[in-house]
Coordinates of C-alpha atoms in Angstrom, one line a residue:
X541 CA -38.3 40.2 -31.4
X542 CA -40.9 38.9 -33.7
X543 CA -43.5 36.7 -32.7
X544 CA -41.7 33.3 -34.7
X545 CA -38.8 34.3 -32.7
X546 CA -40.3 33.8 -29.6
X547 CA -42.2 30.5 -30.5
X548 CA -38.7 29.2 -31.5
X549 CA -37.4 29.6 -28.1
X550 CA -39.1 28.0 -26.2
X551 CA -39.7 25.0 -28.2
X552 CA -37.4 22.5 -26.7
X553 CA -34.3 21.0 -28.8
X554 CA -34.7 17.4 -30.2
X555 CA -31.2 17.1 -30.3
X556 CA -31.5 16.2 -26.4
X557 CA -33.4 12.9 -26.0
X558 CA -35.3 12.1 -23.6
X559 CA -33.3 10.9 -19.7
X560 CA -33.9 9.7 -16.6
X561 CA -34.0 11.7 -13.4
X562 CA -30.8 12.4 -11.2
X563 CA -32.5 10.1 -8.2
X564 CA -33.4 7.1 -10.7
X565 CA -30.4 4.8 -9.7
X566 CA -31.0 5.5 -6.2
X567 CA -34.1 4.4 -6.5
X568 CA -32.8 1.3 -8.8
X569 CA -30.9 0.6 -5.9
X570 CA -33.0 0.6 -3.2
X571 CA -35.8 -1.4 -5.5
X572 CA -32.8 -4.2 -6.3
X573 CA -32.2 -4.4 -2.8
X574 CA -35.6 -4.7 -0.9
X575 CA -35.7 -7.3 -4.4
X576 CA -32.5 -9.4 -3.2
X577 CA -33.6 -9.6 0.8
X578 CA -37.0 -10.7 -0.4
X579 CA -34.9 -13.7 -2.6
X580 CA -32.6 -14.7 -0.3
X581 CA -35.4 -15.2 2.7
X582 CA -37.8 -17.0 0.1
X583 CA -34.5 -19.4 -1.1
X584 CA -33.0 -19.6 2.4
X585 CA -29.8 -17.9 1.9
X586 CA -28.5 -16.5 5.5
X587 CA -25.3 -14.7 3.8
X588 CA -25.0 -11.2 3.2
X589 CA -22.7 -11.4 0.7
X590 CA -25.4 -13.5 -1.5
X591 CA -28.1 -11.0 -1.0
X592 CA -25.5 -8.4 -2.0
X593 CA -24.6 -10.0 -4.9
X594 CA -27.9 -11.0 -6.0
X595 CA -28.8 -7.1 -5.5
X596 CA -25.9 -6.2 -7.7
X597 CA -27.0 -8.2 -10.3
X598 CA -30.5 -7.0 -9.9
X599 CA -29.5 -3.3 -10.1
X600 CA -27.6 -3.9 -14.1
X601 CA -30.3 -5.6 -15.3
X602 CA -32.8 -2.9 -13.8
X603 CA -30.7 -0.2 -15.1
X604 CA -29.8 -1.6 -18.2
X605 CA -33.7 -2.2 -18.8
X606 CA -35.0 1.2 -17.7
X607 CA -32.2 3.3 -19.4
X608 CA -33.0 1.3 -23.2
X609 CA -36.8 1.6 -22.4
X610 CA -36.4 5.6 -21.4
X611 CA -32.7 6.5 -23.1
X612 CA -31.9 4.2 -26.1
X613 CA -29.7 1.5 -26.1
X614 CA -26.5 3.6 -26.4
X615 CA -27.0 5.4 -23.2
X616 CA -27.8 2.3 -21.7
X617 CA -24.8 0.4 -22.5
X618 CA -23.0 3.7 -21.0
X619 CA -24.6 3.5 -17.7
X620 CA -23.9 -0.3 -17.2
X621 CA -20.1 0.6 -17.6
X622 CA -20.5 3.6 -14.9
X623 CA -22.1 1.0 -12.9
X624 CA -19.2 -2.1 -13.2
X625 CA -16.7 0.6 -12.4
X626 CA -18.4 1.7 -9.4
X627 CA -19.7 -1.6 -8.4
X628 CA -15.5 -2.8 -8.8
X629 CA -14.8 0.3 -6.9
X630 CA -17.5 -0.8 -3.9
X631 CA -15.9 -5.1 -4.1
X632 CA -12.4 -3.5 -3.3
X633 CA -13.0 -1.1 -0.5
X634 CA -15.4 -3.2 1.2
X635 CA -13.2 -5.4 2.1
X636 CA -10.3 -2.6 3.3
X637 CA -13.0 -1.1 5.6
X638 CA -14.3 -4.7 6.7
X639 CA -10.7 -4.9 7.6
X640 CA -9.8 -1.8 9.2
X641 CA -12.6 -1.2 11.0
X642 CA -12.6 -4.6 12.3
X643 CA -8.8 -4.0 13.6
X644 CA -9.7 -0.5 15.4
X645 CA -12.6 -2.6 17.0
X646 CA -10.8 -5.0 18.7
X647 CA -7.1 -3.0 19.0
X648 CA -8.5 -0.6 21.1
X649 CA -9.1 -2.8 24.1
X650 CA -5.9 -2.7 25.3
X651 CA -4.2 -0.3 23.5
X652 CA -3.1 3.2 25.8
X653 CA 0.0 4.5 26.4
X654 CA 1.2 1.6 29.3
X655 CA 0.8 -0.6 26.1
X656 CA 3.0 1.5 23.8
X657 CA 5.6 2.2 26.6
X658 CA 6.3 -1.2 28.3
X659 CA 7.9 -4.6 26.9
X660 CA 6.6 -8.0 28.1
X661 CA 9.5 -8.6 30.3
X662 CA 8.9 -11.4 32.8
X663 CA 5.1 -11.1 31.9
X664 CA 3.8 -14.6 30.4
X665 CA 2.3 -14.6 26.9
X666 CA -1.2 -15.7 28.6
X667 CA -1.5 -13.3 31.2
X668 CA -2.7 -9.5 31.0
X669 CA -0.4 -7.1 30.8
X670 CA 2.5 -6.1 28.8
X671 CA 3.2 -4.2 26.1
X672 CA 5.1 -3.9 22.5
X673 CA 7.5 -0.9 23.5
X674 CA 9.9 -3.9 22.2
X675 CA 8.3 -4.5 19.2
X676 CA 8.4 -0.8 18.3
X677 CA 12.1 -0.2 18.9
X678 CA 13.2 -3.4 16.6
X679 CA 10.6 -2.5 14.0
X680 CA 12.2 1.1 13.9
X681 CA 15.7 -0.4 14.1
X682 CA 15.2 -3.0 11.5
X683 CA 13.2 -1.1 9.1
X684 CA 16.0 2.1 9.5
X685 CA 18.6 -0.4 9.0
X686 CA 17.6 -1.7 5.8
X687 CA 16.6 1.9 4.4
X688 CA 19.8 2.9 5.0
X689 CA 21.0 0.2 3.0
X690 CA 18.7 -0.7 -0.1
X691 CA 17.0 3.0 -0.7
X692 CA 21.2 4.2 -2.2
X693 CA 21.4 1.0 -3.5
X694 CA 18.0 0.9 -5.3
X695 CA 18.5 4.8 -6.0
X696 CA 22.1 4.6 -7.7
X697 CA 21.0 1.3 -10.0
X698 CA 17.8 3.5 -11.5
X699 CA 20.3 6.1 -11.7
X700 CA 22.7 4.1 -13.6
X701 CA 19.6 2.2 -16.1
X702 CA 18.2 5.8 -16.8
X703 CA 21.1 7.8 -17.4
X704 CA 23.8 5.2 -18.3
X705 CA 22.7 1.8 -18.7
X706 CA 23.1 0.4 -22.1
X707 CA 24.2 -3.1 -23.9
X708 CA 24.0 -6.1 -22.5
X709 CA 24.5 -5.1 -18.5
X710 CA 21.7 -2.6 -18.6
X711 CA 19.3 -5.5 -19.6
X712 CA 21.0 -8.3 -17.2
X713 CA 20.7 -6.0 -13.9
X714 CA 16.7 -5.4 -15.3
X715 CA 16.2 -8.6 -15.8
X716 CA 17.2 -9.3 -12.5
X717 CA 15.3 -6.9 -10.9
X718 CA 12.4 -8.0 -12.2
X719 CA 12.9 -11.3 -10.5
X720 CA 13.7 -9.8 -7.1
X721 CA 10.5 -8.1 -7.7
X722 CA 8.2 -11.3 -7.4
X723 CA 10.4 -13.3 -5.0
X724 CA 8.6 -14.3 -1.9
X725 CA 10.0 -12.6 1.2
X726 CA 11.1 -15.9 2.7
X727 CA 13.8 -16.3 -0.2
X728 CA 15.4 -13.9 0.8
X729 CA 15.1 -15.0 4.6
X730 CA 16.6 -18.2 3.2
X731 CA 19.1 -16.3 1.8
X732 CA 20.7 -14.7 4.8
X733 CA 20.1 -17.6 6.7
X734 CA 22.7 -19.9 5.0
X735 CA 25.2 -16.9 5.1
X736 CA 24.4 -17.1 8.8
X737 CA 25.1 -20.5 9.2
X738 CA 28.4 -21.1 7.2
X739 CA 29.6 -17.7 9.1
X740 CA 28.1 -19.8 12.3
X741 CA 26.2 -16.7 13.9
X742 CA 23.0 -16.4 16.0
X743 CA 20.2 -14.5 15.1
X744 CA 20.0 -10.6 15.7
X745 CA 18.5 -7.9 13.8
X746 CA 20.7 -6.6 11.7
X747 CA 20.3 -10.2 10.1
X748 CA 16.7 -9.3 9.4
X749 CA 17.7 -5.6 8.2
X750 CA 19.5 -7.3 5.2
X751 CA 16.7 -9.7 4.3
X752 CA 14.4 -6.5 4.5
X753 CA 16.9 -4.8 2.2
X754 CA 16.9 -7.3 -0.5
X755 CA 12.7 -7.0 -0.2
X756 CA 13.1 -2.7 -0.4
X757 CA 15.9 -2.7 -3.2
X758 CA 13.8 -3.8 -6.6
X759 CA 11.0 -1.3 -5.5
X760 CA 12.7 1.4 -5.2
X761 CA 14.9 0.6 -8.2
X762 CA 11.4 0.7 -10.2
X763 CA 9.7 3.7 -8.3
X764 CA 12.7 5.7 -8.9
X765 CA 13.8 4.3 -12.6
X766 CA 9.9 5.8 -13.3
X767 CA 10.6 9.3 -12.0
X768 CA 13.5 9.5 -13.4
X769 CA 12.1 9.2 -17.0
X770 CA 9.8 12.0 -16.5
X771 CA 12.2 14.5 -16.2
X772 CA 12.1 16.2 -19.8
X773 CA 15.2 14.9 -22.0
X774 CA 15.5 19.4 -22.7
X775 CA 17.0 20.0 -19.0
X776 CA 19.3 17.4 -19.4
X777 CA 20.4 18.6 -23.3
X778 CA 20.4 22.8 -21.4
X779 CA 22.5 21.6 -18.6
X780 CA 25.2 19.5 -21.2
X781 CA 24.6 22.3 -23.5
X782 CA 26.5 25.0 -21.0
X783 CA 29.2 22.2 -20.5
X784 CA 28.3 20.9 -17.4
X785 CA 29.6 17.1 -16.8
X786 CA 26.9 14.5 -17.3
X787 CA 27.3 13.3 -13.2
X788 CA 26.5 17.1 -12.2
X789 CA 23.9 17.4 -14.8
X790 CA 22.1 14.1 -12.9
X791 CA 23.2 15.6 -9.0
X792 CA 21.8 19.4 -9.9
X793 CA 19.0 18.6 -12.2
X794 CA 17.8 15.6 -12.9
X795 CA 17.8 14.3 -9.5
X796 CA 16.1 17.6 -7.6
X797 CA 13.6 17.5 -10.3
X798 CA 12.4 14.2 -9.4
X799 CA 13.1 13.9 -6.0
X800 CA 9.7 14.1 -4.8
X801 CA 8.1 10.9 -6.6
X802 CA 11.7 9.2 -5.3
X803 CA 10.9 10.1 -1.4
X804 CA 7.4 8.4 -2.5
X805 CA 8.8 5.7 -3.8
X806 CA 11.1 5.0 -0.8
X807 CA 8.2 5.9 1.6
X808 CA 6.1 3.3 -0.3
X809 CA 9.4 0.7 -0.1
X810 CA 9.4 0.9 4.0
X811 CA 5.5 0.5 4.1
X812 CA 6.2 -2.7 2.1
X813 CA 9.0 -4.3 4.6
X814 CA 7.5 -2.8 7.7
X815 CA 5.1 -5.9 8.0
X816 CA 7.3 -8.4 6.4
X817 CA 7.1 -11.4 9.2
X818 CA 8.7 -13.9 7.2
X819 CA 12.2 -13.1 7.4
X820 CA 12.0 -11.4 10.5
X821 CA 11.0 -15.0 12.2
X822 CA 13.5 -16.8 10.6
X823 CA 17.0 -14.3 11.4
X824 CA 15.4 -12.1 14.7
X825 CA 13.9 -15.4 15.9
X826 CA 12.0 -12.4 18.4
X827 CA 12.8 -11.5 22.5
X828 CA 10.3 -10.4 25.1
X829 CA 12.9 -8.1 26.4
X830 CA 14.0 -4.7 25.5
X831 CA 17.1 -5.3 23.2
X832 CA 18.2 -1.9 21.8
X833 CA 21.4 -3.4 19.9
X834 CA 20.5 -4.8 16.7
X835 CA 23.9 -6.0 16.1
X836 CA 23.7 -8.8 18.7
X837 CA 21.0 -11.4 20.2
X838 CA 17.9 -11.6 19.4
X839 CA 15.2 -8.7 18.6
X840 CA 11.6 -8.2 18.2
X841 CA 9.7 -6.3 15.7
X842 CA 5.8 -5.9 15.5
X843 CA 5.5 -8.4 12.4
X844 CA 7.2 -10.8 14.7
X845 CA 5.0 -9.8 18.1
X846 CA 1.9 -9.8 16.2
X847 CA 2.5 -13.3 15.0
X848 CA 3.6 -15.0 18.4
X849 CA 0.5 -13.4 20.3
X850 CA -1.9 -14.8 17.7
X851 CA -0.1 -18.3 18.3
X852 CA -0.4 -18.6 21.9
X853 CA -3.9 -16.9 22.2
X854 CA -5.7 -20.3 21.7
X855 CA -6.3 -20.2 25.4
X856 CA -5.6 -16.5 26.5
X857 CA -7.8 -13.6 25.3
X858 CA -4.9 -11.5 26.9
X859 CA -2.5 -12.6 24.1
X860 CA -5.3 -12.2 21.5
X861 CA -6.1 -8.6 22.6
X862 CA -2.9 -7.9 22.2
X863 CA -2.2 -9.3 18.8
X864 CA -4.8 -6.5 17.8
X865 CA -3.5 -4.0 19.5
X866 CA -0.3 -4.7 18.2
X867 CA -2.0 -4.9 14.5
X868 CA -3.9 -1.4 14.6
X869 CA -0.4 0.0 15.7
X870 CA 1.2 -1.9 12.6
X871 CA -1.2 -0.6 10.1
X872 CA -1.6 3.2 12.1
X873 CA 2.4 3.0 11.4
X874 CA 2.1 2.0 7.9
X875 CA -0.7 4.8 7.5
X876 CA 1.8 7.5 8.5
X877 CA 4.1 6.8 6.0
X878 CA 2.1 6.9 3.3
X879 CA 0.7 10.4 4.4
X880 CA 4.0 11.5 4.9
X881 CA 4.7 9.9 1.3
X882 CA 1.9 11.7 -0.1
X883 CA 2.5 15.2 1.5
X884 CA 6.1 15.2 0.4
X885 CA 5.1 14.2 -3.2
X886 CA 2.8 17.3 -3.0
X887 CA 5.6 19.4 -1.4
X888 CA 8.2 19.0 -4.2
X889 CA 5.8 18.9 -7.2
X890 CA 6.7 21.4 -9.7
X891 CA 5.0 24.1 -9.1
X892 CA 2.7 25.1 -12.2
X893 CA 2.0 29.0 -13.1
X894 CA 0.0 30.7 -15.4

């Protein structure tokens, strides 16, 4: 190697401009925050959601000034995107873990095993004691009730818009899911209440089941109706191609192909009813006693608990604790299905080879 050759290598490229250091915006950070505690003392401001704001805004403009001065403009303009995306990222699980953690804090006071296993019975809303073993069993009830009855019903419509829907039916029952989509949940509370009053019937929880039911059925219609149009259009054209009907074509293939994003969708559909309160108050009306027939008197269901706690805690810290505790079990329930949702998704996925 010749003496030229050697210079040349190790003089650097000025392709690569000059960059800031891998710990700059941690330092930016930390400068734009000791900045935004020293503002809000100076101008009074006792919230900590100002002096976070305030350090947010502090940290674009640092960055935005730093990276132009040291990068160029370009580069600059790149970071302050990063930044927004993270800094939107940070605004929305604040909040969630705010929320959560707040929920763990005050459910686990009272909740153990006694809590999970016993009903309130003849035990007063104001005094200790008592559980949700109730609660649980009309939640599972209700819920189970209604999956039975909108997940085929929501499955067989996406079915029918995917595979067969055309002309003017197709794009009537689409319309009309899309406006069962955004109804509030007390519509459809409303809805099987009058049907329960011109059949003159008292409330139970099958009542509820088919309120939560006309909640589950546009979300599964649309979680399945999506996985249904990823299947590849060539298995269904193989499958007709060997002269297999078009209905065995859909039960053998098109259906086992997707049938992992449909469990998720379902999953996803009884997370959304499971803490429905709405309808639940208005057709369960809610019973402190163990009522294992959903098909007659009253039930309750943890929606329902978690609300009548909260209103009679104004003067019992026994009714508020359990409100939480009744909460944490809520969202610890919710929690599991979406893990279940997720590691079935990941269990049928098509498996990919080299």
């Amino acid at each position: 190697m010749s003496h030229a050759s050697a210079v040349a290598d190790k003089t650097p490229s000025t392709l690569r401009g000059a960059s800031l250091p891998s710990w700059s915006p941690y330092a930016i950070a930390a400068g734009s925050l000791a900045l935004a505690v020293v503002i809000g003392l100076a101008g009074g401001l006792d919230s900590e959601v100002q002096w976070g704001l305030i350090a947010g805004l502090l940290f674009l403009v640092g960055t935005y000034g730093i990276a132009a001065k040291v990068e160029g403009r370009r580069q600059a303009k790149d970071r302050i995107a990063t930044n927004l995306v993270w800094m939107a990222f940070l605004l929305a699980v604040v909040p969630l873990v705010s929320l959560l953690w707040t929920t763990i804090q005050r459910g686990v006071k009272v909740l153990d095993v006694y809590f999970l296993t016993h009903s309130m019975g003849v035990v007063a809303d104001s005094e200790p004691g008592g559980g949700i073993y109730h609660a649980i069993l009309g939640s599972l009830e209700q819920v189970g009730l209604a999956t039975a009855i909108g997940a085929p019903i929501g499955i067989l419509t996406a079915i029918y818009l995917v595979e067969y829907g055309r002309g003017s039916l197709a794009k009537a029952v689409t319309f009309f899911v899309d406006v069962m989509t955004g109804i509030p949940s007390i519509v459809a509370g409303l809805f099987i209440l009058s049907l329960m009053l011109m059949l003159d019937m008292e409330p139970f929880g099958f009542a509820g089941s088919l309120a939560l039911a006309i909640l589950m059925m546009p979300v599964v219609v649309r979680s399945t109706e999506e996985m249904l149009k990823l299947v590849p259009n060539e298995l269904r054209e193989a499958s007709l191609a060997l002269g297999v009907p078009k209905w065995r074509t859909i039960l053998k293939v098109v259906v086992p192909t997707s049938i992992g994003g449909i469990i998720t969708g379902v999953m996803l559909a009884i997370a959304r009813i499971a803490g429905e309160t709405a309808p639940v108050l208005l057709l369960v009306f809610g019973n402190p006693f163990i009522n294992a027939n959903p098909f007659e008197g009253a039930q309750a269901s943890l929606p329902l608990y978690i609300y009548q706690q909260y209103a009679q805690s104004a003067g019992s810290t026994a009714a508020y604790d359990r409100a939480w505790a009744a909460s944490l079990t809520l969202i610890a329930f919710v929690m599991i299905l979406n893990l279940v949702a997720r590691g079935i998704a990941r269990w049928k996925a098509p498996k990919t080879g080299r």
